[in-house]
Structure formats: C-alpha cells, structure tokens
mmCIF file of C-alpha atoms in Angstrom:
data_model
loop_
_atom_site.group_PDB
_atom_site.id
_atom_site.type_symbol
_atom_site.label_atom_id
_atom_site.label_comp_id
_atom_site.label_asym_id
_atom_site.label_seq_id
_atom_site.Cartn_x
_atom_site.Cartn_y
_atom_site.Cartn_z
ATOM 1 C CA MET A 292 0.000 0.000 0.000
ATOM 2 C CA PRO A 293 1.433 3.392 -0.925
ATOM 3 C CA THR A 294 2.007 5.981 1.767
ATOM 4 C CA LEU A 295 4.209 8.328 3.789
ATOM 5 C CA PRO A 296 6.406 7.952 6.836
ATOM 6 C CA ALA A 297 4.407 6.478 9.703
ATOM 7 C CA ARG A 298 6.156 8.885 12.034
ATOM 8 C CA ALA A 299 9.381 10.741 11.825
ATOM 9 C CA ARG A 300 11.332 13.093 14.027
ATOM 10 C CA ALA A 301 11.773 16.642 12.666
ATOM 11 C CA LEU A 302 10.208 15.459 9.455
ATOM 12 C CA THR A 303 11.210 17.133 6.224
ATOM 13 C CA ILE A 304 9.844 16.138 2.858
ATOM 14 C CA SER A 305 11.567 17.732 -0.094
ATOM 15 C CA THR A 306 13.206 17.215 -3.441
ATOM 16 C CA PHE A 307 15.969 14.597 -3.356
ATOM 17 C CA ASP A 308 14.653 13.436 -0.017
ATOM 18 C CA SER A 309 13.744 9.767 0.057
ATOM 19 C CA ARG A 310 11.142 10.057 2.803
ATOM 20 C CA LEU A 311 8.249 9.630 0.434
ATOM 21 C CA VAL A 312 7.491 5.985 1.067
ATOM 22 C CA PRO A 313 4.331 3.885 1.154
ATOM 23 C CA LEU A 314 1.849 4.905 3.914
ATOM 24 C CA ALA A 315 -0.002 2.525 6.178
ATOM 25 C CA SER A 316 -3.133 3.634 7.994
ATOM 26 C CA ALA A 317 -2.137 7.218 8.676
ATOM 27 C CA CYS A 318 -0.327 10.150 7.183
ATOM 28 C CA ASP A 319 1.405 11.470 10.261
ATOM 29 C CA LEU A 320 2.816 14.942 9.724
ATOM 30 C CA GLU A 321 2.938 15.863 13.418
ATOM 31 C CA GLN A 322 6.689 16.425 13.395
ATOM 32 C CA LEU A 323 6.784 18.199 10.052
ATOM 33 C CA GLN A 324 9.216 21.118 9.979
ATOM 34 C CA PHE A 325 9.632 21.723 6.260
ATOM 35 C CA ILE A 326 7.973 20.619 3.051
ATOM 36 C CA ASP A 327 8.529 21.917 -0.461
ATOM 37 C CA ALA A 328 6.362 21.674 -3.586
ATOM 38 C CA TYR A 329 7.886 18.315 -4.504
ATOM 39 C CA GLY A 330 7.204 16.959 -1.048
ATOM 40 C CA LEU A 331 3.635 18.183 -1.024
ATOM 41 C CA VAL A 332 2.736 16.878 -4.482
ATOM 42 C CA GLY A 333 4.351 13.570 -3.574
ATOM 43 C CA THR A 334 2.419 13.472 -0.314
ATOM 44 C CA ALA A 335 -0.830 14.259 -2.122
ATOM 45 C CA CYS A 336 -0.190 11.498 -4.656
ATOM 46 C CA ALA A 337 0.672 8.989 -1.937
ATOM 47 C CA LEU A 338 -2.548 9.908 -0.155
ATOM 48 C CA ARG A 339 -4.578 9.593 -3.357
ATOM 49 C CA ALA A 340 -3.214 6.116 -3.910
ATOM 50 C CA ALA A 341 -3.709 5.043 -0.304
ATOM 51 C CA LEU A 342 -7.317 6.248 -0.252
ATOM 52 C CA ASP A 343 -8.306 3.530 -2.703
ATOM 53 C CA GLU A 344 -7.574 0.934 -0.043
ATOM 54 C CA THR A 345 -8.036 2.978 3.115
ATOM 55 C CA PRO A 346 -10.885 5.477 2.663
ATOM 56 C CA ASP A 347 -10.815 6.502 6.326
ATOM 57 C CA LEU A 348 -7.123 7.356 6.286
ATOM 58 C CA GLN A 349 -6.099 9.549 9.212
ATOM 59 C CA VAL A 350 -4.120 12.706 8.559
ATOM 60 C CA VAL A 351 -2.270 14.077 11.580
ATOM 61 C CA PRO A 352 -1.428 17.774 11.066
ATOM 62 C CA PRO A 353 1.877 19.336 12.086
ATOM 63 C CA ALA A 354 2.157 20.235 15.765
ATOM 64 C CA ASN A 355 4.135 23.320 14.818
ATOM 65 C CA THR A 356 1.654 26.138 14.097
ATOM 66 C CA ASN A 357 3.827 27.755 11.428
ATOM 67 C CA SER A 358 4.244 24.456 9.617
ATOM 68 C CA ALA A 359 0.506 23.811 9.770
ATOM 69 C CA THR A 360 -0.291 27.278 8.421
ATOM 70 C CA HIS A 361 2.255 26.877 5.650
ATOM 71 C CA LEU A 362 0.806 23.511 4.717
ATOM 72 C CA ALA A 363 -2.663 25.054 4.514
ATOM 73 C CA ASN A 364 -1.395 27.922 2.383
ATOM 74 C CA MET A 365 0.186 25.402 0.018
ATOM 75 C CA GLY A 366 -3.323 24.100 -0.641
ATOM 76 C CA PHE A 367 -3.157 20.914 1.411
ATOM 77 C CA ARG A 368 -6.247 21.675 3.456
ATOM 78 C CA ALA A 369 -8.330 22.161 0.332
ATOM 79 C CA PHE A 370 -6.884 18.972 -1.140
ATOM 80 C CA LEU A 371 -7.864 16.979 1.936
ATOM 81 C CA SER A 372 -11.350 18.465 1.923
ATOM 82 C CA ASP A 373 -11.785 17.659 -1.776
ATOM 83 C CA HIS A 374 -10.983 14.038 -0.972
ATOM 84 C CA GLY A 375 -13.318 13.781 1.973
ATOM 85 C CA LEU A 376 -10.607 13.824 4.613
ATOM 86 C CA SER A 377 -11.007 15.805 7.790
ATOM 87 C CA THR A 378 -8.171 17.817 9.188
ATOM 88 C CA ASP A 379 -7.319 20.275 11.904
ATOM 89 C CA LEU A 380 -5.210 22.407 9.599
ATOM 90 C CA PRO A 381 -5.932 26.148 9.824
ATOM 91 C CA VAL A 382 -7.914 27.862 7.096
ATOM 92 C CA GLN A 383 -5.825 28.962 4.139
ATOM 93 C CA SER A 384 -4.681 32.564 4.401
ATOM 94 C CA THR A 385 -5.924 34.907 1.701
ATOM 95 C CA ALA A 386 -2.712 36.899 1.816
ATOM 96 C CA GLU A 387 0.137 36.045 -0.531
ATOM 97 C CA VAL A 388 2.566 34.154 1.629
ATOM 98 C CA SER A 389 5.560 31.906 1.453
ATOM 99 C CA GLY A 390 6.049 32.237 -2.305
ATOM 100 C CA VAL A 391 3.169 29.931 -3.187
ATOM 101 C CA VAL A 392 2.254 30.988 -6.730
ATOM 102 C CA VAL A 393 -0.012 28.035 -7.528
ATOM 103 C CA PRO A 394 -1.352 26.149 -4.505
ATOM 104 C CA LEU A 395 -1.766 22.412 -4.828
ATOM 105 C CA ARG A 396 -4.532 21.729 -7.323
ATOM 106 C CA SER A 397 -5.812 19.038 -9.598
ATOM 107 C CA ALA A 398 -5.241 19.498 -13.324
ATOM 108 C CA GLN A 399 -8.109 18.202 -15.411
ATOM 109 C CA LEU A 400 -8.611 17.647 -19.090
ATOM 110 C CA ALA A 401 -9.050 20.375 -21.703
ATOM 111 C CA GLY A 402 -10.335 23.581 -20.077
ATOM 112 C CA GLY A 403 -8.659 22.729 -16.807
ATOM 113 C CA ASP A 404 -5.133 22.914 -18.101
ATOM 114 C CA GLN A 405 -5.896 26.159 -19.946
ATOM 115 C CA ALA A 406 -6.967 27.684 -16.645
ATOM 116 C CA LEU A 407 -3.848 26.322 -14.947
ATOM 117 C CA SER A 408 -1.625 27.827 -17.632
ATOM 118 C CA HIS A 409 -3.206 31.267 -17.247
ATOM 119 C CA LEU A 410 -2.936 31.050 -13.472
ATOM 120 C CA LEU A 411 0.705 29.989 -13.539
ATOM 121 C CA TRP A 412 1.647 32.620 -16.116
ATOM 122 C CA GLY A 413 -0.170 35.401 -14.309
ATOM 123 C CA GLN A 414 1.143 34.550 -10.861
ATOM 124 C CA LEU A 415 4.733 33.889 -11.916
ATOM 125 C CA ARG A 416 5.459 36.590 -14.483
ATOM 126 C CA GLU A 417 6.441 39.265 -11.984
ATOM 127 C CA HIS A 418 8.871 36.944 -10.212
ATOM 128 C CA VAL A 419 10.997 35.466 -13.020
ATOM 129 C CA ASP A 420 12.927 36.101 -16.209
ATOM 130 C CA PRO A 421 10.666 35.834 -19.321
ATOM 131 C CA GLN A 422 12.621 32.816 -20.587
ATOM 132 C CA VAL A 423 12.076 31.034 -17.301
ATOM 133 C CA LEU A 424 8.389 31.896 -17.433
ATOM 134 C CA GLU A 425 8.168 30.428 -20.925
ATOM 135 C CA ALA A 426 10.078 27.277 -19.979
ATOM 136 C CA VAL A 427 8.051 26.646 -16.842
ATOM 137 C CA THR A 428 4.674 27.221 -18.482
ATOM 138 C CA GLU A 429 5.496 25.083 -21.505
ATOM 139 C CA GLY A 430 6.947 22.403 -19.251
ATOM 140 C CA VAL A 431 3.830 22.216 -17.113
ATOM 141 C CA TRP A 432 1.627 21.806 -20.181
ATOM 142 C CA GLU A 433 3.812 18.993 -21.462
ATOM 143 C CA VAL A 434 4.123 17.155 -18.168
ATOM 144 C CA VAL A 435 0.439 17.514 -17.283
ATOM 145 C CA GLY A 436 -0.428 16.361 -20.797
ATOM 146 C CA ASN A 437 1.710 13.251 -20.314
ATOM 147 C CA ALA A 438 0.107 12.545 -16.960
ATOM 148 C CA LEU A 439 -3.430 12.890 -18.257
ATOM 149 C CA GLU A 440 -2.767 10.842 -21.377
ATOM 150 C CA HIS A 441 -0.592 8.047 -20.051
ATOM 151 C CA SER A 442 -1.395 7.621 -16.380
ATOM 152 C CA GLY A 443 -5.111 7.049 -16.398
ATOM 153 C CA SER A 444 -5.303 9.438 -13.463
ATOM 154 C CA ASP A 445 -5.632 13.169 -13.007
ATOM 155 C CA ALA A 446 -2.587 15.187 -12.066
ATOM 156 C CA GLN A 447 -1.671 17.171 -8.978
ATOM 157 C CA VAL A 448 0.208 20.412 -9.592
ATOM 158 C CA MET A 449 1.907 23.000 -7.420
ATOM 159 C CA ALA A 450 4.288 25.915 -8.003
ATOM 160 C CA GLN A 451 6.317 27.848 -5.472
ATOM 161 C CA VAL A 452 9.006 30.509 -5.538
ATOM 162 C CA TYR A 453 11.857 30.245 -3.042
ATOM 163 C CA ARG A 454 13.889 33.321 -2.137
ATOM 164 C CA ALA A 455 16.913 33.601 0.085
ATOM 165 C CA ALA A 456 16.473 35.794 3.128
ATOM 166 C CA GLY A 457 16.470 39.446 2.143
ATOM 167 C CA GLY A 458 15.206 38.960 -1.376
ATOM 168 C CA GLY A 459 17.295 41.819 -2.782
ATOM 169 C CA GLN A 460 18.593 42.536 -6.257
ATOM 170 C CA PRO A 461 20.430 41.029 -7.959
ATOM 171 C CA PRO A 462 18.849 37.745 -6.938
ATOM 172 C CA ASP A 463 20.634 35.178 -4.868
ATOM 173 C CA HIS A 464 21.727 31.959 -6.537
ATOM 174 C CA ASP A 465 19.307 30.070 -4.290
ATOM 175 C CA ASP A 466 16.306 32.035 -5.570
ATOM 176 C CA ARG A 467 14.353 29.480 -7.556
ATOM 177 C CA VAL A 468 10.952 28.509 -8.822
ATOM 178 C CA GLN A 469 9.879 24.926 -8.358
ATOM 179 C CA VAL A 470 6.957 23.475 -10.285
ATOM 180 C CA VAL A 471 5.856 19.915 -9.621
ATOM 181 C CA VAL A 472 3.367 17.630 -11.353
ATOM 182 C CA GLY A 473 2.412 14.222 -9.981
ATOM 183 C CA ASP A 474 0.001 11.434 -10.843
ATOM 184 C CA VAL A 475 -0.924 8.052 -9.385
ATOM 185 C CA GLY A 476 -1.027 6.100 -12.630
ATOM 186 C CA ARG A 477 0.959 3.155 -13.904
ATOM 187 C CA GLY A 478 4.344 4.816 -14.261
ATOM 188 C CA ILE A 479 6.591 5.279 -17.276
ATOM 189 C CA ARG A 480 7.860 1.722 -17.693
ATOM 190 C CA ALA A 481 4.358 0.235 -17.683
ATOM 191 C CA SER A 482 3.245 2.872 -20.174
ATOM 192 C CA PHE A 483 5.964 1.761 -22.603
ATOM 193 C CA LYS A 484 5.206 -1.903 -22.038
ATOM 194 C CA ALA A 485 1.461 -1.421 -22.556
ATOM 195 C CA THR A 486 1.910 -0.493 -26.192
ATOM 196 C CA GLY A 487 4.908 -2.738 -26.804
ATOM 197 C CA VAL A 488 6.779 0.035 -28.590
ATOM 198 C CA ARG A 489 9.726 -0.279 -26.208
ATOM 199 C CA GLU A 490 10.705 -2.764 -23.511
ATOM 200 C CA PRO A 491 12.640 -0.837 -20.868
ATOM 201 C CA ALA A 492 14.746 -3.068 -18.632
ATOM 202 C CA ASP A 493 13.652 -1.254 -15.488
ATOM 203 C CA GLU A 494 12.105 2.004 -14.358
ATOM 204 C CA ILE A 495 15.384 3.937 -14.612
ATOM 205 C CA ASP A 496 15.808 2.736 -18.187
ATOM 206 C CA ALA A 497 12.221 3.788 -18.880
ATOM 207 C CA ILE A 498 12.850 7.322 -17.592
ATOM 208 C CA HIS A 499 15.984 7.588 -19.734
ATOM 209 C CA LEU A 500 13.998 6.489 -22.780
ATOM 210 C CA ALA A 501 11.246 8.999 -22.065
ATOM 211 C CA LEU A 502 13.843 11.773 -22.060
ATOM 212 C CA GLU A 503 15.043 10.950 -25.578
ATOM 213 C CA TYR A 504 13.719 13.151 -28.383
ATOM 214 C CA LEU A 505 10.937 11.470 -30.398
ATOM 215 C CA VAL A 506 10.910 8.343 -28.253
ATOM 216 C CA THR A 507 7.306 7.645 -27.287
ATOM 217 C CA SER A 508 5.001 4.910 -26.119
ATOM 218 C CA VAL A 509 2.500 5.997 -28.782
ATOM 219 C CA PRO A 510 2.841 3.697 -31.813
ATOM 220 C CA ASP A 511 2.838 4.854 -35.446
ATOM 221 C CA ASP A 512 3.036 8.584 -34.772
ATOM 222 C CA PRO A 513 6.480 9.922 -35.759
ATOM 223 C CA GLY A 514 6.080 13.384 -34.236
ATOM 224 C CA ARG A 515 5.288 12.209 -30.709
ATOM 225 C CA GLY A 516 7.815 12.013 -27.885
ATOM 226 C CA GLN A 517 8.822 15.672 -27.641
ATOM 227 C CA GLY A 518 7.352 16.756 -24.340
ATOM 228 C CA LEU A 519 9.853 15.626 -21.727
ATOM 229 C CA SER A 520 12.893 15.995 -23.967
ATOM 230 C CA THR A 521 12.150 19.573 -24.997
ATOM 231 C CA THR A 522 11.240 20.458 -21.429
ATOM 232 C CA MET A 523 14.597 19.067 -20.285
ATOM 233 C CA GLU A 524 16.376 20.975 -23.050
ATOM 234 C CA GLN A 525 14.829 24.254 -21.934
ATOM 235 C CA VAL A 526 15.331 23.671 -18.221
ATOM 236 C CA LEU A 527 19.008 22.755 -18.609
ATOM 237 C CA GLY A 528 19.562 25.703 -20.963
ATOM 238 C CA LEU A 529 18.456 27.994 -18.133
ATOM 239 C CA GLN A 530 20.686 26.358 -15.488
ATOM 240 C CA GLY A 531 17.765 24.484 -14.029
ATOM 241 C CA ARG A 532 17.243 20.986 -12.730
ATOM 242 C CA MET A 533 14.675 18.358 -13.633
ATOM 243 C CA THR A 534 13.747 15.447 -11.391
ATOM 244 C CA ILE A 535 11.611 12.515 -12.481
ATOM 245 C CA ARG A 536 10.379 9.856 -10.095
ATOM 246 C CA SER A 537 8.561 6.848 -11.493
ATOM 247 C CA GLY A 538 7.879 3.665 -9.557
ATOM 248 C CA ASP A 539 11.071 2.808 -7.694
ATOM 249 C CA ALA A 540 13.368 5.098 -9.678
ATOM 250 C CA LEU A 541 14.421 8.708 -9.362
ATOM 251 C CA VAL A 542 16.452 10.435 -12.066
ATOM 252 C CA ALA A 543 17.786 13.959 -11.549
ATOM 253 C CA ILE A 544 19.306 15.969 -14.395
ATOM 254 C CA ASP A 545 21.154 19.270 -14.315
ATOM 255 C CA GLN A 546 24.015 20.884 -16.215
ATOM 256 C CA VAL A 547 26.534 18.717 -14.383
ATOM 257 C CA GLY A 548 24.951 15.465 -15.460
ATOM 258 C CA ARG A 549 22.403 12.819 -14.627
ATOM 259 C CA THR A 550 21.986 10.972 -11.333
ATOM 260 C CA ASP A 551 20.006 7.736 -11.048
ATOM 261 C CA ARG A 552 18.717 6.411 -7.738
ATOM 262 C CA LYS A 553 16.501 3.617 -6.515
ATOM 263 C CA VAL A 554 13.842 4.829 -4.075
ATOM 264 C CA ALA A 555 10.838 3.403 -2.305
ATOM 265 C CA SER A 556 8.267 2.448 -4.910
ATOM 266 C CA LEU A 557 5.253 4.740 -5.329
ATOM 267 C CA PRO A 558 2.567 4.494 -7.973
ATOM 268 C CA GLY A 559 2.670 7.017 -10.789
ATOM 269 C CA VAL A 560 5.136 9.676 -11.804
ATOM 270 C CA ILE A 561 6.320 12.895 -10.174
ATOM 271 C CA VAL A 562 8.155 15.457 -12.292
ATOM 272 C CA ALA A 563 9.777 18.496 -10.692
ATOM 273 C CA LEU A 564 11.212 21.466 -12.571
ATOM 274 C CA SER A 565 13.457 23.773 -10.592
ATOM 275 C CA LEU A 566 14.879 26.874 -12.244
ATOM 276 C CA PRO A 567 16.711 29.988 -11.078
ATOM 277 C CA LEU A 568 14.453 33.041 -11.185
ATOM 278 C CA TYR A 569 16.985 35.021 -13.194
ATOM 279 C CA PRO A 570 19.637 32.796 -14.768
ATOM 280 C CA GLY A 571 23.042 34.421 -14.996
ATOM 281 C CA GLN A 572 22.221 37.307 -12.651
ATOM 282 C CA TYR A 573 23.390 35.992 -9.316
ATOM 283 C CA ARG A 574 25.015 38.122 -6.683
ATOM 284 C CA MET B 19 -8.276 29.713 -47.869
ATOM 285 C CA ILE B 20 -9.267 28.552 -44.401
ATOM 286 C CA ARG B 21 -8.331 30.805 -41.506
ATOM 287 C CA ALA B 22 -7.895 29.971 -37.844
ATOM 288 C CA GLU B 23 -6.399 31.598 -34.766
ATOM 289 C CA THR B 24 -4.505 29.937 -31.970
ATOM 290 C CA PRO B 25 -5.578 30.602 -28.398
ATOM 291 C CA ASP B 26 -3.170 32.667 -26.299
ATOM 292 C CA HIS B 27 -2.220 29.642 -24.208
ATOM 293 C CA ALA B 28 -1.954 26.727 -26.606
ATOM 294 C CA GLY B 29 -0.486 23.741 -24.880
ATOM 295 C CA SER B 30 -2.298 20.480 -25.427
ATOM 296 C CA ARG B 31 -2.918 18.155 -28.327
ATOM 297 C CA ASP B 32 -6.594 18.269 -27.352
ATOM 298 C CA GLN B 33 -6.683 21.987 -28.098
ATOM 299 C CA ALA B 34 -5.159 21.464 -31.532
ATOM 300 C CA GLN B 35 -7.616 18.663 -32.285
ATOM 301 C CA THR B 36 -10.536 20.842 -31.195
ATOM 302 C CA LEU B 37 -9.335 23.695 -33.400
ATOM 303 C CA ALA B 38 -8.806 21.373 -36.377
ATOM 304 C CA ALA B 39 -12.228 19.804 -35.891
ATOM 305 C CA THR B 40 -13.712 22.990 -37.318
ATOM 306 C CA PHE B 41 -11.940 22.273 -40.640
ATOM 307 C CA PRO B 42 -13.248 19.911 -43.319
ATOM 308 C CA GLU B 43 -11.874 16.377 -43.023
ATOM 309 C CA ASP B 44 -10.306 16.589 -46.472
ATOM 310 C CA LEU B 45 -8.275 19.731 -47.165
ATOM 311 C CA ASP B 46 -6.785 18.584 -50.440
ATOM 312 C CA GLY B 47 -6.346 21.666 -52.615
ATOM 313 C CA GLU B 48 -6.786 24.017 -49.652
ATOM 314 C CA THR B 49 -4.433 26.290 -47.758
ATOM 315 C CA VAL B 50 -4.879 26.851 -44.035
ATOM 316 C CA LEU B 51 -3.741 30.181 -42.601
ATOM 317 C CA LEU B 52 -2.972 29.912 -38.891
ATOM 318 C CA ASP B 53 -2.782 33.254 -37.133
ATOM 319 C CA CYS B 54 -0.468 32.968 -34.123
ATOM 320 C CA SER B 55 -0.381 36.662 -33.255
ATOM 321 C CA GLU B 56 -2.175 36.119 -29.938
ATOM 322 C CA LEU B 57 0.055 33.218 -28.959
ATOM 323 C CA VAL B 58 1.691 33.649 -25.557
ATOM 324 C CA VAL B 59 2.455 30.017 -24.734
ATOM 325 C CA GLY B 60 2.749 27.475 -27.528
ATOM 326 C CA THR B 61 4.098 24.054 -26.684
ATOM 327 C CA PRO B 62 5.840 21.540 -28.941
ATOM 328 C CA SER B 63 2.867 19.191 -28.517
ATOM 329 C CA PHE B 64 0.228 21.724 -29.572
ATOM 330 C CA LEU B 65 2.205 22.909 -32.585
ATOM 331 C CA ASP B 66 3.114 19.373 -33.650
ATOM 332 C CA GLU B 67 -0.527 18.373 -33.448
ATOM 333 C CA MET B 68 -1.542 21.338 -35.630
ATOM 334 C CA VAL B 69 0.952 20.222 -38.278
ATOM 335 C CA LYS B 70 -0.328 16.663 -38.007
ATOM 336 C CA GLN B 71 -4.011 17.619 -38.199
ATOM 337 C CA VAL B 72 -3.667 20.023 -41.121
ATOM 338 C CA LEU B 73 -0.900 18.601 -43.271
ATOM 339 C CA VAL B 74 -0.839 14.880 -42.438
ATOM 340 C CA LEU B 75 -4.386 13.834 -41.568
ATOM 341 C CA ARG B 76 -6.348 16.381 -43.658
ATOM 342 C CA ARG B 77 -3.699 16.647 -46.397
ATOM 343 C CA ALA B 78 -3.913 20.413 -46.932
ATOM 344 C CA ASP B 79 -1.788 21.825 -49.732
ATOM 345 C CA ALA B 80 -0.148 24.221 -47.305
ATOM 346 C CA LEU B 81 -0.163 25.471 -43.729
ATOM 347 C CA GLU B 82 0.694 29.160 -43.622
ATOM 348 C CA ILE B 83 1.770 30.651 -40.318
ATOM 349 C CA SER B 84 1.531 34.347 -39.477
ATOM 350 C CA GLY B 85 2.430 36.302 -36.377
ATOM 351 C CA ALA B 86 4.255 33.466 -34.650
ATOM 352 C CA PRO B 87 6.934 34.204 -32.045
ATOM 353 C CA ASP B 88 10.458 32.932 -32.797
ATOM 354 C CA ARG B 89 10.166 29.850 -30.625
ATOM 355 C CA ALA B 90 6.836 28.807 -32.118
ATOM 356 C CA ARG B 91 8.305 29.146 -35.618
ATOM 357 C CA ASP B 92 11.236 26.918 -34.640
ATOM 358 C CA LEU B 93 8.928 24.337 -33.099
ATOM 359 C CA LEU B 94 6.656 24.312 -36.148
ATOM 360 C CA GLU B 95 9.647 23.757 -38.430
ATOM 361 C CA ARG B 96 10.851 20.884 -36.250
ATOM 362 C CA ALA B 97 7.396 19.323 -36.241
ATOM 363 C CA ALA B 98 7.092 19.583 -40.010
ATOM 364 C CA GLU B 99 10.579 18.085 -40.475
ATOM 365 C CA ASN B 100 9.721 15.197 -38.146
ATOM 366 C CA ARG B 101 6.562 14.473 -40.131
ATOM 367 C CA SER B 102 8.230 14.934 -43.537
ATOM 368 C CA VAL B 103 5.918 17.774 -44.571
ATOM 369 C CA ARG B 104 8.336 20.690 -44.311
ATOM 370 C CA ASP B 105 7.781 21.599 -47.969
ATOM 371 C CA ARG B 106 4.123 22.428 -47.234
ATOM 372 C CA LEU B 107 4.731 24.604 -44.178
ATOM 373 C CA ARG B 108 5.074 28.314 -44.956
ATOM 374 C CA ILE B 109 6.083 30.678 -42.217
ATOM 375 C CA ALA B 110 5.704 34.408 -42.754
ATOM 376 C CA THR B 111 8.805 36.391 -41.893
ATOM 377 C CA PRO B 112 7.926 38.990 -39.274
ATOM 378 C CA THR B 113 8.153 42.581 -40.445
ATOM 379 C CA ALA B 114 10.230 45.018 -38.412
#
C-alpha cells in the first residue's frame, strides 16, 4: 500500500529526499518542519493512492503552528477536503505568503489545463525572467499532458518561488521557482510496455527512454515524444534541474549530469522542474 | 483559404484537435492560414498536433503561419521536419 512515513522526528519532505514511502493507515505529519512543492505533491499522490484501499485514512497535522499554516497555504487543506478527509489544519490565508504561486490543485482535461496555464503565467510573471516563465509554463503543459494521457489518473500540480532571506537585487543563486506535477497512474515503464513500442529493462531505463527526443510509447506517430525531452532541453539551458520519479526510480538531471537512484516504490510519476528566477544574474 | 487563430495559451494536443475539428476532413487543394499573433504560450505538442491535423491527416496543400513568435516558428519547423511535410509549411517572416 502506498504511503508516507508512519512517524518521523523533525520530518522534512523535499526534493531529493527519500522520505516519500508507502503509507499505512495514517499520514502522520505531526513532526513536520519543512515541506517543499515536490514533497507536497508527492504526499498528495501517496494519499490519493492510499485512499483507494483505506478510505478513512487519518491525517495528523503538524504540531508546529507555522508548519501547519504553511501547509494550509500550500493548498493541502483544500486537497484533503476535496478528498473527503477531515483535518485540523488552519484555514488557508488569503494573503500572498511563502512564495506559493499556484497552490496544490488538480489538473483536469481540456479547459482545466488552460486555466492552470493562465494562473501559472499570471502569478509567476512578476517573479521570473521571461525565458524562465516560458520554460516553466510550456513544461507544465507537457508534463500535465503526459500525466493525463498516459497515467489514467488526473494530475496534482503545485508551483512555489523560493527566495533567500532578504530577497534583494540582484537575486541570490538560491532564488528558484519549483513546479511539480504528480500522478498516481501506472508509471513510465508500464506505459511503454502497454503499447509494446519499447521494452525498458527497469524504471530507470524507462525514464531515460522517455527523455530521448521522439521516443514515445504511442505507436505509429512519428512526431510524438517531444514533451519531456524539450522540457529538459529548456530547463538545462536555463541552469535548471529536472527530477523525475517513477515507480522505484528517481532520475535527476542538471548541467553537471544525470543521477540515477533507486527509491521506495510509489505508484505514478512525479516530475519536478526547478529553475533559477533570473539565470546568470546571481550576486 | 481557411483561416484559424490559436488561443493565447496553446499547450495540449486536445486543443489542436478541437481547433482542427472545425476544418473539413479533407483539405486537399486548400491552404490553411494559422494566425499565431495572440500566442503567448505554444508548446511543442500543440504545434506538432496542428501540423499533423492540417498537413498529415487532412492533407492540406499548405499550412501558412503568421504572427508566430520565434520559438513557435522553430517548433513548427521541427514538427514539419519530423513528419516529412516541411515543404508544405510556410512561415511568414515577421516585419520590423
């Protein structure tokens, strides 16, 4: 059964963190101190998957008030409510806080992704370089499109801007935007195998294949297979990083190279794009 | 000539299919003019699907593009190359 840590001390859930593991009967966030967009989308996906088998799943909110408020502002309270889960999280603040540009939300077919694109563009444009805005918005369309087409599930999306303390100009090299898309479908390897176009040896091999230009699980359509590869091309060209988690594999790519890791198996795919707000303008 | 406009945020293959569904199923002998002047976000998937729908599936004589940003023009050229229909894609050069 897919889930999260049963209980952890000073829990953090973030990109490159391996704490996203299958949940049992509860999603215990009592000790949560920090969670980023990747961690939240991953948590939401793990919960979605677990709910199929455990409809009365318990969600324990963070004991720390700031963490609980932040979690609510990231859209987690609304997510839980949408899925019929009760929570003691505070009500989401209406003020713009914590760099959340798109709170956790479900991306649906057709009109839904158009609305998401407008929201992301409108909320992000004042925070980032135009090339970053273009790369992020295009990337979200492509990744959400993949999720909706190949996973058999909807997609969870979140975007957040992270600024170093002070937030002055020129921007700090740690100032970044992170956009994450997750689903609870069959994963990349199973998608390839379903159509028989390719037979990846394992999930890492499947991710590598998916990143190749014009490699696709869609048969007899020579123009398909551009989404992930062109997204990666743009992200790397802007000094960004792309992380793809599918099944038991996690592949991270940046300008330095590619890192493959085995992780606890979760259903579906999580793709995270992380880009500097203003590439080449660090202090 | 058949004219169409892209939406400002054009990202999915579904959008391209919906737009192309307004065209006749057989475009043999026809030219389609696609106005991209409102395009803000145009993904590789949307633009590839437009090329596929117009030039491959409906077999139009030509797909003419006007008002497209630089990146959209590049992506359209790549899509047409990939589908071996580059000779029927015409992209207007922007005026200064």
